[in-house]
Amino acid sequence: MGELWTDGGGLIDVGLGARGYAFRVGAPFVYETNTMEVMPQVRLNTSAVSTVIRGEVGSGRSEIALHREDFVRRGARDLWHRGVVLETSTLVPRGLVTAGAGLYEGRAGPYKRGFLEWIFSGPATLRLSGEVWDTPLGVVYAGNVGLHVSLWGRWSARADGGRGVPDPLVRAPQGLQGGGFLGLRILDMSPVAAGSTTVRVLESTESGSTVVFTLPRSVGDSVSVLGGFSDWEARPLVLEDGRWTATMRIPPGTHHFGFQVDGQWYLPEDAPGRVADEWGQENATLVITGSNDVTEGRP
């Protein structure tokens, strides 16, 4: 699965996602499925809320071979589905909440879906989700619990489990599922300088990062920071220990930003990811990956 987004730090971004999968079941009969889905998306951004409208179009093919003592019965079926999903995410204290609904139509008939997910960020990241589906065979429920823990150094562990969701494309039955993962970060490709005096990341989780912006006292008498993460509304810095400082919780994404000093646009020399916008003004760039491991400060 992969996604591409135009992440310009403005009010609207557009994206295109795609995913494909194939599986084969060998018993009690041979069943093979290959599918592909395309998902055009539009995202509306504000300083605290992100809303995504996503279309889904999928197709595939399944084949079955039923073996008996004296014959083999084979069959094939074309698969398809289409749908639209609306989801909204908002920052809450120590976490992120996402809610939404979806409408689908597939070979088996119409599906309706409602879902809610809560990510709590603390010493560990806890993810809770629940869904209700109205399917051609009746109403079913699904849910999942996941836990992500940073262990020591570059090691982390993750475990999750729950009841799977229906699939309008392949009509796979629900079932219990679970698993655990042990991860080792071998290479850190983050290009931001750890010694940046303008931007420092204190904490990163799946719901976003705590970021500190600082400037020297000598730059001016009134200092604010503004960018895509604040819907380009100025957020004032305060004087602490002889420096202008502001601490903000920033959600995952690519955010362009800059400073206002005494009413004038300002970027310091060490501002990460300096790029020109459509008006010829230079902005800095901050990339929040939404993971416990890597936060980037340059594009």
mmCIF file of C-alpha atoms in Angstrom, residues 13-198:
data_model
loop_
_atom_site.group_PDB
_atom_site.id
_atom_site.type_symbol
_atom_site.label_atom_id
_atom_site.label_comp_id
_atom_site.label_asym_id
_atom_site.label_seq_id
_atom_site.Cartn_x
_atom_site.Cartn_y
_atom_site.Cartn_z
ATOM 1 C CA ASP A 13 -4.256 18.801 -0.045
ATOM 2 C CA VAL A 14 -5.031 16.139 -2.633
ATOM 3 C CA GLY A 15 -3.666 12.620 -2.700
ATOM 4 C CA LEU A 16 -3.792 9.286 -4.451
ATOM 5 C CA GLY A 17 -3.497 5.950 -2.705
ATOM 6 C CA ALA A 18 -3.210 2.415 -4.031
ATOM 7 C CA ARG A 19 -3.071 -1.019 -2.486
ATOM 8 C CA GLY A 20 -2.983 -4.543 -3.764
ATOM 9 C CA TYR A 21 -2.872 -7.950 -2.193
ATOM 10 C CA ALA A 22 -2.989 -11.600 -3.074
ATOM 11 C CA PHE A 23 -3.492 -14.718 -0.981
ATOM 12 C CA ARG A 24 -3.890 -18.440 -1.412
ATOM 13 C CA VAL A 25 -5.702 -20.888 0.853
ATOM 14 C CA GLY A 26 -4.758 -24.559 0.411
ATOM 15 C CA ALA A 27 -7.281 -26.353 2.644
ATOM 16 C CA PRO A 28 -9.992 -27.589 2.734
ATOM 17 C CA PHE A 29 -9.949 -26.464 -0.913
ATOM 18 C CA VAL A 30 -7.663 -24.307 -3.040
ATOM 19 C CA TYR A 31 -8.774 -20.659 -3.117
ATOM 20 C CA GLU A 32 -6.732 -17.862 -4.716
ATOM 21 C CA THR A 33 -7.486 -14.128 -4.864
ATOM 22 C CA ASN A 34 -5.710 -11.152 -6.448
ATOM 23 C CA THR A 35 -7.017 -7.605 -5.979
ATOM 24 C CA MET A 36 -6.081 -3.974 -6.630
ATOM 25 C CA GLU A 37 -7.638 -0.773 -5.253
ATOM 26 C CA VAL A 38 -7.168 2.912 -6.145
ATOM 27 C CA MET A 39 -8.107 5.687 -3.686
ATOM 28 C CA PRO A 40 -8.298 9.368 -4.749
ATOM 29 C CA GLN A 41 -8.386 11.609 -1.671
ATOM 30 C CA VAL A 42 -8.904 15.212 -0.601
ATOM 31 C CA ARG A 43 -7.771 16.481 2.812
ATOM 32 C CA LEU A 44 -8.991 19.674 4.503
ATOM 33 C CA ASN A 45 -6.599 21.024 7.146
ATOM 34 C CA THR A 46 -7.039 23.378 10.062
ATOM 35 C CA SER A 47 -4.819 23.934 13.064
ATOM 36 C CA ALA A 48 -6.571 21.222 15.136
ATOM 37 C CA VAL A 49 -8.746 19.197 12.744
ATOM 38 C CA SER A 50 -8.008 17.246 9.576
ATOM 39 C CA THR A 51 -10.834 15.880 7.400
ATOM 40 C CA VAL A 52 -10.303 13.383 4.577
ATOM 41 C CA ILE A 53 -12.782 12.473 1.839
ATOM 42 C CA ARG A 54 -11.626 9.293 0.098
ATOM 43 C CA GLY A 55 -13.030 7.417 -2.859
ATOM 44 C CA GLU A 56 -12.305 3.716 -3.317
ATOM 45 C CA VAL A 57 -12.467 1.701 -6.526
ATOM 46 C CA GLY A 58 -11.297 -1.911 -6.455
ATOM 47 C CA SER A 59 -11.292 -4.938 -8.712
ATOM 48 C CA GLY A 60 -9.863 -8.437 -8.666
ATOM 49 C CA ARG A 61 -10.406 -12.072 -9.446
ATOM 50 C CA SER A 62 -10.794 -15.198 -7.360
ATOM 51 C CA GLU A 63 -10.355 -18.827 -8.414
ATOM 52 C CA ILE A 64 -11.388 -21.961 -6.571
ATOM 53 C CA ALA A 65 -10.464 -25.611 -7.094
ATOM 54 C CA LEU A 66 -12.573 -28.157 -5.194
ATOM 55 C CA HIS A 67 -10.904 -31.581 -5.192
ATOM 56 C CA ARG A 68 -12.885 -34.805 -4.913
ATOM 57 C CA GLU A 69 -11.731 -38.395 -5.233
ATOM 58 C CA ASP A 70 -12.538 -38.702 -8.909
ATOM 59 C CA PHE A 71 -12.785 -35.112 -10.199
ATOM 60 C CA VAL A 72 -11.725 -31.492 -9.668
ATOM 61 C CA ARG A 73 -14.320 -28.741 -9.853
ATOM 62 C CA ARG A 74 -12.958 -25.331 -10.786
ATOM 63 C CA GLY A 75 -14.554 -21.928 -10.793
ATOM 64 C CA ALA A 76 -13.624 -18.254 -11.169
ATOM 65 C CA ARG A 77 -15.311 -14.995 -10.223
ATOM 66 C CA ASP A 78 -14.592 -11.346 -10.997
ATOM 67 C CA LEU A 79 -14.508 -9.106 -7.924
ATOM 68 C CA TRP A 80 -15.300 -5.376 -7.682
ATOM 69 C CA HIS A 81 -16.349 -2.700 -5.258
ATOM 70 C CA ARG A 82 -16.651 1.071 -5.062
ATOM 71 C CA GLY A 83 -17.222 3.405 -2.162
ATOM 72 C CA VAL A 84 -16.621 6.684 -0.404
ATOM 73 C CA VAL A 85 -15.240 7.306 3.117
ATOM 74 C CA LEU A 86 -15.334 10.462 5.243
ATOM 75 C CA GLU A 87 -13.052 10.651 8.281
ATOM 76 C CA THR A 88 -12.119 13.453 10.667
ATOM 77 C CA SER A 89 -9.149 13.545 13.036
ATOM 78 C CA THR A 90 -8.694 15.956 15.912
ATOM 79 C CA LEU A 91 -6.017 16.418 18.538
ATOM 80 C CA VAL A 92 -7.049 15.768 22.129
ATOM 81 C CA PRO A 93 -4.946 15.921 25.309
ATOM 82 C CA ARG A 94 -2.165 13.341 24.942
ATOM 83 C CA GLY A 95 -3.589 11.869 21.784
ATOM 84 C CA LEU A 96 -5.557 11.830 18.563
ATOM 85 C CA VAL A 97 -9.179 10.808 17.874
ATOM 86 C CA THR A 98 -10.437 9.786 14.431
ATOM 87 C CA ALA A 99 -14.085 9.122 13.540
ATOM 88 C CA GLY A 100 -15.792 8.490 10.251
ATOM 89 C CA ALA A 101 -18.235 6.617 8.066
ATOM 90 C CA GLY A 102 -18.197 4.825 4.748
ATOM 91 C CA LEU A 103 -20.595 3.630 2.053
ATOM 92 C CA TYR A 104 -19.640 0.775 -0.287
ATOM 93 C CA GLU A 105 -21.220 -1.266 -3.042
ATOM 94 C CA GLY A 106 -19.786 -4.591 -4.148
ATOM 95 C CA ARG A 107 -20.699 -7.787 -5.894
ATOM 96 C CA ALA A 108 -22.504 -9.014 -2.762
ATOM 97 C CA GLY A 109 -24.512 -5.817 -2.294
ATOM 98 C CA PRO A 110 -24.297 -2.576 -0.254
ATOM 99 C CA TYR A 111 -22.171 -2.093 2.886
ATOM 100 C CA LYS A 112 -22.299 0.721 5.468
ATOM 101 C CA ARG A 113 -19.561 1.412 7.976
ATOM 102 C CA GLY A 114 -18.991 3.585 11.029
ATOM 103 C CA PHE A 115 -15.701 3.710 12.960
ATOM 104 C CA LEU A 116 -13.924 5.396 15.846
ATOM 105 C CA GLU A 117 -10.229 5.280 16.760
ATOM 106 C CA TRP A 118 -8.354 6.767 19.705
ATOM 107 C CA ILE A 119 -4.560 6.988 19.946
ATOM 108 C CA PHE A 120 -3.227 7.758 23.417
ATOM 109 C CA SER A 121 0.389 8.935 23.609
ATOM 110 C CA GLY A 122 2.256 8.476 26.860
ATOM 111 C CA PRO A 123 5.252 6.381 27.892
ATOM 112 C CA ALA A 124 3.729 3.931 25.391
ATOM 113 C CA THR A 125 1.339 4.502 22.485
ATOM 114 C CA LEU A 126 -2.054 2.836 22.899
ATOM 115 C CA ARG A 127 -4.378 2.500 19.889
ATOM 116 C CA LEU A 128 -8.065 1.542 20.371
ATOM 117 C CA SER A 129 -10.508 1.180 17.486
ATOM 118 C CA GLY A 130 -14.061 -0.007 17.024
ATOM 119 C CA GLU A 131 -16.252 -0.427 13.935
ATOM 120 C CA VAL A 132 -19.829 -1.367 13.102
ATOM 121 C CA TRP A 133 -20.762 -2.667 9.637
ATOM 122 C CA ASP A 134 -24.192 -3.088 8.070
ATOM 123 C CA THR A 135 -23.560 -5.845 5.505
ATOM 124 C CA PRO A 136 -25.823 -7.850 3.156
ATOM 125 C CA LEU A 137 -25.706 -10.642 5.760
ATOM 126 C CA GLY A 138 -26.538 -8.414 8.747
ATOM 127 C CA VAL A 139 -24.858 -6.093 11.273
ATOM 128 C CA VAL A 140 -21.385 -7.093 12.497
ATOM 129 C CA TYR A 141 -18.883 -5.510 14.874
ATOM 130 C CA ALA A 142 -15.096 -5.257 14.760
ATOM 131 C CA GLY A 143 -12.351 -3.774 16.904
ATOM 132 C CA ASN A 144 -8.656 -3.740 17.608
ATOM 133 C CA VAL A 145 -6.258 -2.954 20.463
ATOM 134 C CA GLY A 146 -2.618 -2.097 19.769
ATOM 135 C CA LEU A 147 0.328 -1.151 21.960
ATOM 136 C CA HIS A 148 3.630 0.349 20.788
ATOM 137 C CA VAL A 149 6.492 0.619 23.293
ATOM 138 C CA SER A 150 9.974 2.060 22.884
ATOM 139 C CA LEU A 151 12.328 -0.326 24.669
ATOM 140 C CA TRP A 152 15.926 0.818 24.755
ATOM 141 C CA GLY A 153 18.092 2.603 22.223
ATOM 142 C CA ARG A 154 16.821 1.787 18.730
ATOM 143 C CA TRP A 155 14.597 -1.134 19.808
ATOM 144 C CA SER A 156 10.807 -1.033 19.981
ATOM 145 C CA ALA A 157 7.995 -3.551 20.358
ATOM 146 C CA ARG A 158 4.437 -3.625 19.083
ATOM 147 C CA ALA A 159 1.520 -5.957 19.712
ATOM 148 C CA ASP A 160 -2.078 -5.815 18.527
ATOM 149 C CA GLY A 161 -5.123 -8.002 18.230
ATOM 150 C CA GLY A 162 -8.866 -7.981 17.752
ATOM 151 C CA ARG A 163 -11.714 -8.942 15.455
ATOM 152 C CA GLY A 164 -11.189 -8.241 11.773
ATOM 153 C CA VAL A 165 -13.460 -6.108 9.593
ATOM 154 C CA PRO A 166 -15.583 -7.310 6.660
ATOM 155 C CA ASP A 167 -14.161 -6.838 3.162
ATOM 156 C CA PRO A 168 -16.648 -5.621 0.519
ATOM 157 C CA LEU A 169 -14.203 -6.560 -2.243
ATOM 158 C CA VAL A 170 -13.358 -10.209 -1.504
ATOM 159 C CA ARG A 171 -16.167 -10.850 1.035
ATOM 160 C CA ALA A 172 -13.703 -12.591 3.357
ATOM 161 C CA PRO A 173 -15.341 -13.700 6.637
ATOM 162 C CA GLN A 174 -14.470 -12.031 9.914
ATOM 163 C CA GLY A 175 -12.096 -13.673 12.326
ATOM 164 C CA LEU A 176 -9.922 -13.078 15.358
ATOM 165 C CA GLN A 177 -6.417 -11.892 14.595
ATOM 166 C CA GLY A 178 -3.351 -10.767 16.481
ATOM 167 C CA GLY A 179 0.383 -10.471 16.344
ATOM 168 C CA GLY A 180 3.528 -9.052 17.858
ATOM 169 C CA PHE A 181 6.556 -7.298 16.384
ATOM 170 C CA LEU A 182 10.045 -6.479 17.611
ATOM 171 C CA GLY A 183 11.711 -3.650 15.701
ATOM 172 C CA LEU A 184 15.254 -2.356 15.382
ATOM 173 C CA ARG A 185 15.962 1.003 13.741
ATOM 174 C CA ILE A 186 19.158 0.339 11.813
ATOM 175 C CA LEU A 187 19.521 3.615 9.912
ATOM 176 C CA ASP A 188 18.161 7.048 10.770
ATOM 177 C CA MET A 189 17.662 9.104 7.601
ATOM 178 C CA SER A 190 16.420 12.177 9.423
ATOM 179 C CA PRO A 191 18.208 15.162 7.853
ATOM 180 C CA VAL A 192 17.494 17.735 10.542
ATOM 181 C CA ALA A 193 20.494 18.851 12.543
ATOM 182 C CA ALA A 194 20.169 17.814 16.177
ATOM 183 C CA GLY A 195 21.762 21.093 17.215
ATOM 184 C CA SER A 196 19.222 23.323 15.460
ATOM 185 C CA THR A 197 18.570 26.361 17.622
ATOM 186 C CA THR A 198 15.303 27.163 15.839
#
